[in-house]
Each structure stands twice: as C-alpha cells, then as structure tokens.
PDB file of C-alpha atoms in Angstrom:
ATOM      1  CA  MET F  18      38.171  52.520 -16.469  1.00  0.00           C
ATOM      2  CA  ASP F  19      39.743  50.071 -18.909  1.00  0.00           C
ATOM      3  CA  LEU F  20      41.966  47.648 -17.015  1.00  0.00           C
ATOM      4  CA  ARG F  21      44.223  46.979 -19.987  1.00  0.00           C
ATOM      5  CA  SER F  22      45.075  50.665 -20.412  1.00  0.00           C
ATOM      6  CA  LEU F  23      45.615  50.868 -16.652  1.00  0.00           C
ATOM      7  CA  ARG F  24      47.986  47.899 -16.805  1.00  0.00           C
ATOM      8  CA  TYR F  25      49.936  49.485 -19.678  1.00  0.00           C
ATOM      9  CA  PHE F  26      50.183  52.745 -17.739  1.00  0.00           C
ATOM     10  CA  VAL F  27      51.424  51.052 -14.542  1.00  0.00           C
ATOM     11  CA  GLU F  28      54.007  49.058 -16.496  1.00  0.00           C
ATOM     12  CA  THR F  29      55.224  52.224 -18.250  1.00  0.00           C
ATOM     13  CA  VAL F  30      55.686  53.954 -14.896  1.00  0.00           C
ATOM     14  CA  ARG F  31      57.439  50.905 -13.429  1.00  0.00           C
ATOM     15  CA  LEU F  32      59.984  50.828 -16.239  1.00  0.00           C
ATOM     16  CA  SER F  33      59.956  54.607 -16.801  1.00  0.00           C
ATOM     17  CA  SER F  34      59.969  53.915 -20.517  1.00  0.00           C
ATOM     18  CA  PHE F  35      57.388  53.469 -23.277  1.00  0.00           C
ATOM     19  CA  THR F  36      59.854  51.336 -25.216  1.00  0.00           C
ATOM     20  CA  GLN F  37      60.657  48.963 -22.377  1.00  0.00           C
ATOM     21  CA  ALA F  38      56.968  48.714 -21.408  1.00  0.00           C
ATOM     22  CA  ALA F  39      56.157  47.718 -24.976  1.00  0.00           C
ATOM     23  CA  GLU F  40      58.826  45.016 -24.888  1.00  0.00           C
ATOM     24  CA  SER F  41      57.632  43.760 -21.501  1.00  0.00           C
ATOM     25  CA  LEU F  42      53.996  43.544 -22.656  1.00  0.00           C
ATOM     26  CA  HIS F  43      54.851  42.239 -26.142  1.00  0.00           C
ATOM     27  CA  VAL F  44      53.081  45.070 -27.963  1.00  0.00           C
ATOM     28  CA  THR F  45      54.244  47.998 -30.070  1.00  0.00           C
ATOM     29  CA  GLN F  46      55.342  51.297 -28.575  1.00  0.00           C
ATOM     30  CA  SER F  47      52.531  53.053 -30.432  1.00  0.00           C
ATOM     31  CA  THR F  48      50.042  50.767 -28.672  1.00  0.00           C
ATOM     32  CA  ILE F  49      51.442  51.764 -25.286  1.00  0.00           C
ATOM     33  CA  SER F  50      51.242  55.464 -26.175  1.00  0.00           C
ATOM     34  CA  LYS F  51      47.696  55.063 -27.472  1.00  0.00           C
ATOM     35  CA  MET F  52      46.493  53.238 -24.342  1.00  0.00           C
ATOM     36  CA  VAL F  53      48.090  55.745 -21.953  1.00  0.00           C
ATOM     37  CA  LYS F  54      46.520  58.581 -23.946  1.00  0.00           C
ATOM     38  CA  GLN F  55      43.138  56.801 -23.756  1.00  0.00           C
ATOM     39  CA  LEU F  56      43.516  56.508 -19.984  1.00  0.00           C
ATOM     40  CA  GLU F  57      44.268  60.219 -19.708  1.00  0.00           C
ATOM     41  CA  GLN F  58      41.133  60.965 -21.703  1.00  0.00           C
ATOM     42  CA  GLU F  59      39.061  58.750 -19.425  1.00  0.00           C
ATOM     43  CA  VAL F  60      40.486  60.418 -16.305  1.00  0.00           C
ATOM     44  CA  GLY F  61      40.239  63.880 -17.835  1.00  0.00           C
ATOM     45  CA  ALA F  62      43.742  64.927 -16.835  1.00  0.00           C
ATOM     46  CA  GLN F  63      47.355  64.476 -17.874  1.00  0.00           C
ATOM     47  CA  LEU F  64      49.060  61.598 -16.077  1.00  0.00           C
ATOM     48  CA  LEU F  65      52.640  61.750 -17.369  1.00  0.00           C
ATOM     49  CA  ILE F  66      54.988  64.581 -18.167  1.00  0.00           C
ATOM     50  CA  ARG F  67      57.346  63.590 -20.988  1.00  0.00           C
ATOM     51  CA  GLU F  68      60.669  65.394 -20.934  1.00  0.00           C
ATOM     52  CA  GLY F  69      62.884  63.706 -23.470  1.00  0.00           C
ATOM     53  CA  ARG F  70      63.339  60.178 -22.225  1.00  0.00           C
ATOM     54  CA  LYS F  71      62.330  61.096 -18.696  1.00  0.00           C
ATOM     55  CA  LEU F  72      58.766  60.399 -17.481  1.00  0.00           C
ATOM     56  CA  THR F  73      57.350  62.201 -14.450  1.00  0.00           C
ATOM     57  CA  LEU F  74      53.975  61.565 -12.833  1.00  0.00           C
ATOM     58  CA  THR F  75      51.590  64.466 -12.398  1.00  0.00           C
ATOM     59  CA  ASP F  76      49.622  64.779  -9.165  1.00  0.00           C
ATOM     60  CA  THR F  77      46.698  62.997 -10.832  1.00  0.00           C
ATOM     61  CA  GLY F  78      49.117  60.466 -12.296  1.00  0.00           C
ATOM     62  CA  GLN F  79      50.409  59.630  -8.812  1.00  0.00           C
ATOM     63  CA  VAL F  80      46.886  58.921  -7.585  1.00  0.00           C
ATOM     64  CA  VAL F  81      45.957  56.824 -10.641  1.00  0.00           C
ATOM     65  CA  HIS F  82      49.242  54.918 -10.436  1.00  0.00           C
ATOM     66  CA  ALA F  83      48.874  54.121  -6.726  1.00  0.00           C
ATOM     67  CA  ARG F  84      45.293  52.955  -7.052  1.00  0.00           C
ATOM     68  CA  GLY F  85      46.063  51.204 -10.326  1.00  0.00           C
ATOM     69  CA  VAL F  86      48.713  49.096  -8.650  1.00  0.00           C
ATOM     70  CA  GLU F  87      46.169  48.124  -5.981  1.00  0.00           C
ATOM     71  CA  MET F  88      43.472  47.336  -8.553  1.00  0.00           C
ATOM     72  CA  LEU F  89      45.759  45.162 -10.661  1.00  0.00           C
ATOM     73  CA  ALA F  90      46.942  43.320  -7.555  1.00  0.00           C
ATOM     74  CA  THR F  91      43.303  42.715  -6.612  1.00  0.00           C
ATOM     75  CA  MET F  92      42.577  41.348 -10.089  1.00  0.00           C
ATOM     76  CA  ARG F  93      45.550  38.997  -9.861  1.00  0.00           C
ATOM     77  CA  GLN F  94      44.359  37.795  -6.456  1.00  0.00           C
ATOM     78  CA  LEU F  95      40.859  37.326  -7.851  1.00  0.00           C
ATOM     79  CA  ALA F  96      42.248  35.124 -10.610  1.00  0.00           C
ATOM     80  CA  VAL F  97      44.143  33.052  -8.041  1.00  0.00           C
ATOM     81  CA  GLU F  98      41.082  32.615  -5.809  1.00  0.00           C
ATOM     82  CA  VAL F  99      38.842  31.673  -8.740  1.00  0.00           C
ATOM     83  CA  ARG F 100      41.419  29.128  -9.853  1.00  0.00           C
ATOM     84  CA  ASP F 101      41.595  27.773  -6.314  1.00  0.00           C
ATOM     85  CA  THR F 102      37.828  27.223  -6.175  1.00  0.00           C
ATOM     86  CA  GLN F 103      37.929  25.469  -9.539  1.00  0.00           C
ATOM     87  CA  THR F 104      40.551  23.084  -8.239  1.00  0.00           C
ATOM     88  CA  VAL F 105      38.637  22.699  -4.939  1.00  0.00           C
ATOM     89  CA  GLU F 106      41.448  24.269  -2.939  1.00  0.00           C
ATOM     90  CA  ARG F 107      39.172  26.933  -1.519  1.00  0.00           C
ATOM     91  CA  GLY F 108      35.488  27.732  -1.275  1.00  0.00           C
ATOM     92  CA  GLN F 109      32.474  27.924   0.988  1.00  0.00           C
ATOM     93  CA  LEU F 110      29.598  25.474   1.281  1.00  0.00           C
ATOM     94  CA  THR F 111      26.492  25.337   3.466  1.00  0.00           C
ATOM     95  CA  VAL F 112      24.712  21.981   3.560  1.00  0.00           C
ATOM     96  CA  GLY F 113      21.196  21.582   4.935  1.00  0.00           C
ATOM     97  CA  ILE F 114      20.877  18.434   7.026  1.00  0.00           C
ATOM     98  CA  PRO F 115      17.940  17.023   9.053  1.00  0.00           C
ATOM     99  CA  PRO F 116      18.649  16.045  12.670  1.00  0.00           C
ATOM    100  CA  MET F 117      17.775  12.399  11.949  1.00  0.00           C
ATOM    101  CA  ILE F 118      20.379  12.152   9.194  1.00  0.00           C
ATOM    102  CA  ASN F 119      23.274  13.944  10.847  1.00  0.00           C
ATOM    103  CA  LEU F 120      24.389  10.880  12.850  1.00  0.00           C
ATOM    104  CA  LEU F 121      25.256   9.140   9.581  1.00  0.00           C
ATOM    105  CA  PHE F 122      27.609  11.879   8.493  1.00  0.00           C
ATOM    106  CA  THR F 123      30.352  11.956  11.102  1.00  0.00           C
ATOM    107  CA  PRO F 124      32.717   9.872   8.906  1.00  0.00           C
ATOM    108  CA  VAL F 125      31.801  12.016   5.877  1.00  0.00           C
ATOM    109  CA  LEU F 126      32.636  15.222   7.745  1.00  0.00           C
ATOM    110  CA  LYS F 127      35.960  13.798   8.885  1.00  0.00           C
ATOM    111  CA  ALA F 128      36.901  12.714   5.349  1.00  0.00           C
ATOM    112  CA  PHE F 129      35.808  16.030   3.834  1.00  0.00           C
ATOM    113  CA  ARG F 130      37.810  18.076   6.368  1.00  0.00           C
ATOM    114  CA  GLN F 131      40.908  15.998   5.718  1.00  0.00           C
ATOM    115  CA  ARG F 132      40.634  16.178   1.934  1.00  0.00           C
ATOM    116  CA  HIS F 133      39.495  19.812   1.596  1.00  0.00           C
ATOM    117  CA  PRO F 134      40.769  21.698   4.666  1.00  0.00           C
ATOM    118  CA  ASN F 135      40.463  25.108   2.978  1.00  0.00           C
ATOM    119  CA  ILE F 136      36.769  24.797   2.117  1.00  0.00           C
ATOM    120  CA  THR F 137      34.641  26.434   4.805  1.00  0.00           C
ATOM    121  CA  LEU F 138      31.824  23.967   5.507  1.00  0.00           C
ATOM    122  CA  THR F 139      28.705  24.981   7.454  1.00  0.00           C
ATOM    123  CA  LEU F 140      25.914  22.583   8.418  1.00  0.00           C
ATOM    124  CA  ARG F 141      22.411  24.029   8.777  1.00  0.00           C
ATOM    125  CA  GLU F 142      20.057  21.728  10.692  1.00  0.00           C
ATOM    126  CA  ASP F 143      16.362  21.704   9.844  1.00  0.00           C
ATOM    127  CA  ALA F 144      13.588  19.268   8.994  1.00  0.00           C
ATOM    128  CA  GLY F 145      13.804  17.576   5.600  1.00  0.00           C
ATOM    129  CA  GLN F 146      10.787  19.322   4.100  1.00  0.00           C
ATOM    130  CA  ALA F 147      12.056  22.729   5.263  1.00  0.00           C
ATOM    131  CA  ILE F 148      15.432  21.999   3.668  1.00  0.00           C
ATOM    132  CA  GLU F 149      13.712  21.076   0.387  1.00  0.00           C
ATOM    133  CA  ARG F 150      11.968  24.457   0.345  1.00  0.00           C
ATOM    134  CA  GLN F 151      15.194  26.318   1.150  1.00  0.00           C
ATOM    135  CA  VAL F 152      16.993  24.572  -1.708  1.00  0.00           C
ATOM    136  CA  ALA F 153      14.117  25.269  -4.110  1.00  0.00           C
ATOM    137  CA  GLN F 154      14.147  28.959  -3.109  1.00  0.00           C
ATOM    138  CA  GLY F 155      17.912  29.226  -3.553  1.00  0.00           C
ATOM    139  CA  ASP F 156      18.637  29.805   0.150  1.00  0.00           C
ATOM    140  CA  LEU F 157      20.697  26.602   0.161  1.00  0.00           C
ATOM    141  CA  GLU F 158      22.760  25.223  -2.715  1.00  0.00           C
ATOM    142  CA  ILE F 159      22.444  21.627  -1.550  1.00  0.00           C
ATOM    143  CA  GLY F 160      20.690  19.793   1.257  1.00  0.00           C
ATOM    144  CA  MET F 161      19.504  16.428   2.476  1.00  0.00           C
ATOM    145  CA  THR F 162      16.048  14.988   2.918  1.00  0.00           C
ATOM    146  CA  VAL F 163      14.276  11.641   2.895  1.00  0.00           C
ATOM    147  CA  LEU F 164      12.805  10.488  -0.401  1.00  0.00           C
ATOM    148  CA  PRO F 165      10.447  11.039  -1.998  1.00  0.00           C
ATOM    149  CA  ALA F 166      11.039  14.780  -2.096  1.00  0.00           C
ATOM    150  CA  ALA F 167       8.013  17.040  -2.333  1.00  0.00           C
ATOM    151  CA  PRO F 168       6.736  17.152  -5.933  1.00  0.00           C
ATOM    152  CA  GLY F 169       6.557  20.419  -7.791  1.00  0.00           C
ATOM    153  CA  LEU F 170       9.744  21.944  -6.370  1.00  0.00           C
ATOM    154  CA  GLY F 171      11.836  21.087  -9.418  1.00  0.00           C
ATOM    155  CA  LEU F 172      14.606  19.471  -7.371  1.00  0.00           C
ATOM    156  CA  ARG F 173      17.136  16.920  -8.495  1.00  0.00           C
ATOM    157  CA  SER F 174      17.953  14.151  -6.039  1.00  0.00           C
ATOM    158  CA  ALA F 175      20.563  11.462  -5.463  1.00  0.00           C
ATOM    159  CA  PRO F 176      19.988   8.720  -2.869  1.00  0.00           C
ATOM    160  CA  ILE F 177      22.672   8.401  -0.220  1.00  0.00           C
ATOM    161  CA  ALA F 178      21.576   5.048   1.212  1.00  0.00           C
ATOM    162  CA  SER F 179      18.481   2.940   1.819  1.00  0.00           C
ATOM    163  CA  TYR F 180      17.451   1.244   5.072  1.00  0.00           C
ATOM    164  CA  PRO F 181      14.331  -0.554   6.329  1.00  0.00           C
ATOM    165  CA  VAL F 182      12.106   0.921   9.036  1.00  0.00           C
ATOM    166  CA  TRP F 183      11.776  -0.860  12.386  1.00  0.00           C
ATOM    167  CA  ALA F 184       9.088  -0.746  15.060  1.00  0.00           C
ATOM    168  CA  LEU F 185      10.201  -0.183  18.663  1.00  0.00           C
ATOM    169  CA  ALA F 186       8.011  -0.803  21.682  1.00  0.00           C
ATOM    170  CA  ALA F 187       8.184  -1.566  25.385  1.00  0.00           C
ATOM    171  CA  GLN F 188       9.404  -5.045  26.181  1.00  0.00           C
ATOM    172  CA  GLY F 189       6.622  -7.632  25.863  1.00  0.00           C
ATOM    173  CA  THR F 190       4.571  -5.619  23.342  1.00  0.00           C
ATOM    174  CA  PHE F 191       5.305  -7.997  20.459  1.00  0.00           C
ATOM    175  CA  GLN F 192       5.199 -11.785  20.465  1.00  0.00           C
ATOM    176  CA  LYS F 193       8.346 -13.415  21.785  1.00  0.00           C
ATOM    177  CA  ASN F 194      11.039 -14.132  19.170  1.00  0.00           C
ATOM    178  CA  ARG F 195       9.137 -12.147  16.551  1.00  0.00           C
ATOM    179  CA  SER F 196      11.478 -10.415  14.057  1.00  0.00           C
ATOM    180  CA  THR F 197       9.018  -8.752  11.658  1.00  0.00           C
ATOM    181  CA  ILE F 198       5.603  -7.118  11.719  1.00  0.00           C
ATOM    182  CA  LYS F 199       3.210  -6.286   8.889  1.00  0.00           C
ATOM    183  CA  LEU F 200       2.331  -2.648   8.505  1.00  0.00           C
ATOM    184  CA  LYS F 201      -1.399  -3.374   8.726  1.00  0.00           C
ATOM    185  CA  SER F 202      -0.834  -4.934  12.145  1.00  0.00           C
ATOM    186  CA  LEU F 203      -0.164  -1.434  13.449  1.00  0.00           C
ATOM    187  CA  ALA F 204      -3.581  -0.119  12.337  1.00  0.00           C
ATOM    188  CA  ASN F 205      -5.049  -0.079  15.858  1.00  0.00           C
ATOM    189  CA  THR F 206      -1.785   0.435  17.735  1.00  0.00           C
ATOM    190  CA  PRO F 207      -0.883   3.772  19.347  1.00  0.00           C
ATOM    191  CA  LEU F 208       2.112   5.221  17.517  1.00  0.00           C
ATOM    192  CA  VAL F 209       4.708   7.806  18.506  1.00  0.00           C
ATOM    193  CA  LEU F 210       6.026   9.556  15.408  1.00  0.00           C
ATOM    194  CA  LEU F 211       8.268  12.397  14.411  1.00  0.00           C
ATOM    195  CA  GLN F 212       6.506  15.691  13.746  1.00  0.00           C
ATOM    196  CA  ASP F 213       4.733  16.196  10.431  1.00  0.00           C
ATOM    197  CA  ASP F 214       7.438  18.484   9.007  1.00  0.00           C
ATOM    198  CA  PHE F 215       9.818  15.508   8.920  1.00  0.00           C
ATOM    199  CA  ALA F 216      10.094  13.712   5.582  1.00  0.00           C
ATOM    200  CA  MET F 217      10.097  10.402   7.491  1.00  0.00           C
ATOM    201  CA  THR F 218       6.570  11.099   8.733  1.00  0.00           C
ATOM    202  CA  ARG F 219       5.478  12.117   5.245  1.00  0.00           C
ATOM    203  CA  THR F 220       6.665   8.724   3.982  1.00  0.00           C
ATOM    204  CA  LEU F 221       4.917   6.881   6.808  1.00  0.00           C
ATOM    205  CA  ARG F 222       1.612   8.685   6.305  1.00  0.00           C
ATOM    206  CA  ALA F 223       1.692   7.801   2.604  1.00  0.00           C
ATOM    207  CA  ALA F 224       2.318   4.149   3.546  1.00  0.00           C
ATOM    208  CA  PHE F 225      -0.565   4.156   6.052  1.00  0.00           C
ATOM    209  CA  ALA F 226      -2.917   5.583   3.415  1.00  0.00           C
ATOM    210  CA  ALA F 227      -1.787   2.980   0.864  1.00  0.00           C
ATOM    211  CA  ALA F 228      -2.429   0.253   3.467  1.00  0.00           C
ATOM    212  CA  GLY F 229      -5.947   1.617   3.980  1.00  0.00           C
ATOM    213  CA  PHE F 230      -5.918   2.887   7.557  1.00  0.00           C
ATOM    214  CA  GLU F 231      -5.617   6.100   9.566  1.00  0.00           C
ATOM    215  CA  PRO F 232      -2.877   5.791  12.207  1.00  0.00           C
ATOM    216  CA  ARG F 233      -3.590   6.208  15.920  1.00  0.00           C
ATOM    217  CA  ILE F 234      -0.976   8.781  16.890  1.00  0.00           C
ATOM    218  CA  ALA F 235      -0.336   8.981  20.610  1.00  0.00           C
ATOM    219  CA  ALA F 236       2.360  11.646  20.412  1.00  0.00           C
ATOM    220  CA  GLN F 237       4.789  13.361  18.052  1.00  0.00           C
ATOM    221  CA  SER F 238       8.219  14.839  18.681  1.00  0.00           C
ATOM    222  CA  GLY F 239      11.076  16.426  16.801  1.00  0.00           C
ATOM    223  CA  GLN F 240      13.627  14.280  18.675  1.00  0.00           C
ATOM    224  CA  TRP F 241      14.116  10.628  17.788  1.00  0.00           C
ATOM    225  CA  ASP F 242      15.594   9.769  21.197  1.00  0.00           C
ATOM    226  CA  TRP F 243      12.435  11.108  22.866  1.00  0.00           C
ATOM    227  CA  LEU F 244      10.369   8.811  20.666  1.00  0.00           C
ATOM    228  CA  VAL F 245      12.441   5.915  21.962  1.00  0.00           C
ATOM    229  CA  ALA F 246      11.881   7.055  25.554  1.00  0.00           C
ATOM    230  CA  MET F 247       8.108   7.260  24.970  1.00  0.00           C
ATOM    231  CA  ALA F 248       8.101   3.813  23.356  1.00  0.00           C
ATOM    232  CA  SER F 249      10.089   2.417  26.274  1.00  0.00           C
ATOM    233  CA  ALA F 250       7.517   3.924  28.672  1.00  0.00           C
ATOM    234  CA  GLY F 251       4.717   2.078  26.880  1.00  0.00           C
ATOM    235  CA  MET F 252       3.083   5.137  25.292  1.00  0.00           C
ATOM    236  CA  GLY F 253       3.116   3.596  21.829  1.00  0.00           C
ATOM    237  CA  VAL F 254       5.176   2.061  19.043  1.00  0.00           C
ATOM    238  CA  ALA F 255       7.980   4.187  17.570  1.00  0.00           C
ATOM    239  CA  LEU F 256       8.930   3.779  13.919  1.00  0.00           C
ATOM    240  CA  LEU F 257      12.586   4.462  13.179  1.00  0.00           C
ATOM    241  CA  PRO F 258      15.127   3.632  10.451  1.00  0.00           C
ATOM    242  CA  GLU F 259      17.532   0.753  10.943  1.00  0.00           C
ATOM    243  CA  PRO F 260      20.692   2.867  11.521  1.00  0.00           C
ATOM    244  CA  PHE F 261      19.186   4.256  14.732  1.00  0.00           C
ATOM    245  CA  ILE F 262      18.276   0.790  15.950  1.00  0.00           C
ATOM    246  CA  HIS F 263      21.948  -0.180  15.820  1.00  0.00           C
ATOM    247  CA  ARG F 264      22.878   2.898  17.864  1.00  0.00           C
ATOM    248  CA  LEU F 265      20.468   2.129  20.711  1.00  0.00           C
ATOM    249  CA  ALA F 266      20.767   0.006  23.785  1.00  0.00           C
ATOM    250  CA  ILE F 267      17.509  -1.859  23.120  1.00  0.00           C
ATOM    251  CA  GLY F 268      17.694  -4.404  25.912  1.00  0.00           C
ATOM    252  CA  ALA F 269      14.469  -3.029  27.444  1.00  0.00           C
ATOM    253  CA  LEU F 270      12.729  -2.669  24.075  1.00  0.00           C
ATOM    254  CA  ASP F 271      11.219  -4.978  21.491  1.00  0.00           C
ATOM    255  CA  ALA F 272      12.478  -4.239  17.984  1.00  0.00           C
ATOM    256  CA  VAL F 273      10.939  -5.767  14.850  1.00  0.00           C
ATOM    257  CA  LYS F 274      11.303  -4.881  11.185  1.00  0.00           C
ATOM    258  CA  VAL F 275       8.256  -3.518   9.378  1.00  0.00           C
ATOM    259  CA  VAL F 276       7.345  -5.600   6.308  1.00  0.00           C
ATOM    260  CA  ASP F 277       4.530  -6.073   3.818  1.00  0.00           C
ATOM    261  CA  PRO F 278       5.374  -3.566   2.625  1.00  0.00           C
ATOM    262  CA  GLU F 279       8.935  -3.026   3.717  1.00  0.00           C
ATOM    263  CA  LEU F 280       9.389   0.714   4.110  1.00  0.00           C
ATOM    264  CA  PRO F 281      12.686   1.970   2.714  1.00  0.00           C
ATOM    265  CA  TRP F 282      14.110   4.995   4.518  1.00  0.00           C
ATOM    266  CA  GLN F 283      16.127   6.746   1.812  1.00  0.00           C
ATOM    267  CA  PRO F 284      18.157   9.799   2.782  1.00  0.00           C
ATOM    268  CA  ALA F 285      19.162  11.731  -0.317  1.00  0.00           C
ATOM    269  CA  HIS F 286      20.835  14.910  -1.488  1.00  0.00           C
ATOM    270  CA  VAL F 287      18.635  17.460  -3.229  1.00  0.00           C
ATOM    271  CA  TRP F 288      19.636  20.468  -5.317  1.00  0.00           C
ATOM    272  CA  ARG F 289      18.156  22.658  -7.989  1.00  0.00           C
ATOM    273  CA  ALA F 290      18.597  21.638 -11.613  1.00  0.00           C
ATOM    274  CA  SER F 291      21.258  24.276 -12.174  1.00  0.00           C
ATOM    275  CA  TYR F 292      24.944  24.952 -11.553  1.00  0.00           C
ATOM    276  CA  LEU F 293      26.634  23.220  -8.624  1.00  0.00           C
ATOM    277  CA  SER F 294      29.755  24.833  -7.181  1.00  0.00           C
ATOM    278  CA  HIS F 295      33.030  22.939  -7.101  1.00  0.00           C
ATOM    279  CA  ALA F 296      32.726  22.761  -3.316  1.00  0.00           C
ATOM    280  CA  ALA F 297      29.288  21.122  -3.606  1.00  0.00           C
ATOM    281  CA  ARG F 298      30.588  18.642  -6.179  1.00  0.00           C
ATOM    282  CA  ALA F 299      33.471  17.813  -3.858  1.00  0.00           C
ATOM    283  CA  TRP F 300      30.977  17.195  -1.027  1.00  0.00           C
ATOM    284  CA  LEU F 301      28.920  14.819  -3.197  1.00  0.00           C
ATOM    285  CA  GLU F 302      32.060  12.975  -4.223  1.00  0.00           C
ATOM    286  CA  VAL F 303      33.172  12.411  -0.620  1.00  0.00           C
ATOM    287  CA  CYS F 304      29.660  11.310   0.410  1.00  0.00           C
ATOM    288  CA  ASP F 305      29.539   8.813  -2.429  1.00  0.00           C
ATOM    289  CA  GLU F 306      32.919   7.359  -1.511  1.00  0.00           C
ATOM    290  CA  VAL F 307      32.286   7.133   2.240  1.00  0.00           C
ATOM    291  CA  LEU F 308      28.647   5.994   2.245  1.00  0.00           C
ATOM    292  CA  SER F 309      28.556   4.099  -1.068  1.00  0.00           C
ATOM    293  CA  ALA F 310      24.718   3.901  -1.129  1.00  0.00           C
ATOM    294  CA  PRO F 311      24.194   0.300   0.065  1.00  0.00           C
ATOM    295  CA  ALA F 312      21.138  -1.699  -0.922  1.00  0.00           C
ATOM    296  CA  VAL F 313      18.188  -2.129   1.453  1.00  0.00           C
ATOM    297  CA  ARG F 314      19.207  -4.567   4.116  1.00  0.00           C
ATOM    298  CA  GLY F 315      17.025  -7.559   4.791  1.00  0.00           C
TER     299      GLY F 315
END
C-alpha cells in the first residue's frame, strides 16, 4: 500500500474536504482525488461516499482510516527514532571485552553513561581471541582484544593504550633491588600464564619463539588474580601488564619489568571494515578522550 496515497486519504478524512486537504498538503485537488482513487483500487473497495460536499466513510474506509492513522504515526515515530540514533540520543551497543581489560574501563563506562544516558550499553565478557572471531562473524559490532589481532580475519583495529609487561614472583625469587629482567632469563623458569585463548598469551608465545626458547609452563588460568596467587605461592613467575601491577598489594612479591625485548601490552578496539553505528562511534570517541592512548611507560 502506497504510504503517500494513504497520507492523502487520512488528511482528506481529517478535514472532510478534498479542497482543504489539497491546501494542507500543498498539492492540487486533482492530485488528492487521484491518490484516493488509487488507494481504493489497491484496497479493492470504495472508501468514501461523496454526497455533495459531504464525505462519509464506508465500512472499509473506516478500517483503512483507523489503521492508516496508526501506520502514519508509526512512520513518524520511526523518523524520530532514526534521527535520535543519528544524533546519538538513542541506540543500542554491545561491546566485547576481555576480563583482563575490563578493569581499565570503569572511568570510560562512567563517562559514557553520563554523556549518552539513552544508549543501552551491554558488555559481553570473553577472551580476546574469541571476541575477534565474534566481531569477524558479525556477532559483535565492536570489541576489544590485545594486539596483534589474529591475521586473516579482516579486522580494523585502533590501539587504546600500551603498557610494558612485568614479571611477578614470590619474594626472594629475583636478585635484591633488581628492577628489570631479560626475557631470555626466563627460559628455564617455571611460568604461570593465562590460558591459550587469551591474546596476552598469544603475544607471549610469539615473544618466546622469537627469543629462541620453549617456555616451561607450570600452570595456566583464566583469572589474573589466581596467577598472582600462584606466583606468590612460589609455583612460578607470572607475566602481567603494568596496569595490574599498580592495582596489587605486592609487598610479598618481587616485581620486575621484562626487557630485551620490552613486551608492549596493547589493548585495542577491533571492528569489521564496514559501517559503524553512531553508538559505536560515540563509544570510540569517549574511550579516546578518557584513555588518550599513552605511550609505553619506561
């Protein structure tokens, strides 16, 4: 059913006049008559009874008029809601976020809620590599991972920040007053790492291979705080990004920065090389303002 002819019909009924409807819609009276006639042909029944200047709805006309009013109201509401999303007043957004990254985003969430209270934001927690696959498959519009993202997925990425990786171990494991440790020095040391589906572990394994050794892995976990507990118990050395070091009470732990090479931990947004919703663009804007992608700290 043509919405324009429906609109002309509803306006004619509202004003009970072809002439006044034409004036209201800024068209000719013949156009109004033609469009109402077209609507009657589409419906297959007469909608209006014309008796001189008086217009009366037929039974079918009453049904078409009632539903037409509803349909036109729905179209007006649709236009309003589309306009709202384009001005970031409304919308929905689901962001994939790994458990290791979520601690960095409390200030981002607060700022986003304050600036865009009418955007429904949902956080979906999963490992970085799983989030990359979900974004590539279209299950998520945007997500976070740790660079480098898996090749071959066709994802675009934007770094959020960059931090060095530190080694944590039970007190007395490293030489006193030592502040750094070379990666190769960990070749024969038991390590406690995150599980293999974490992008952090993918980065570490690539670094071990580049340094020419196979790591001795004592245990793996999906929880960074459990890695710290295992390191504190003397099970092995945990490798974690700098932001988590600053959030720990490390009085009973040795903490040294990994160097030669220094391993940058780079959380980043990933999305497909296609359209990004206004809500997603608003999220990226707030993240950029709040986090401001600092350089690797020395």
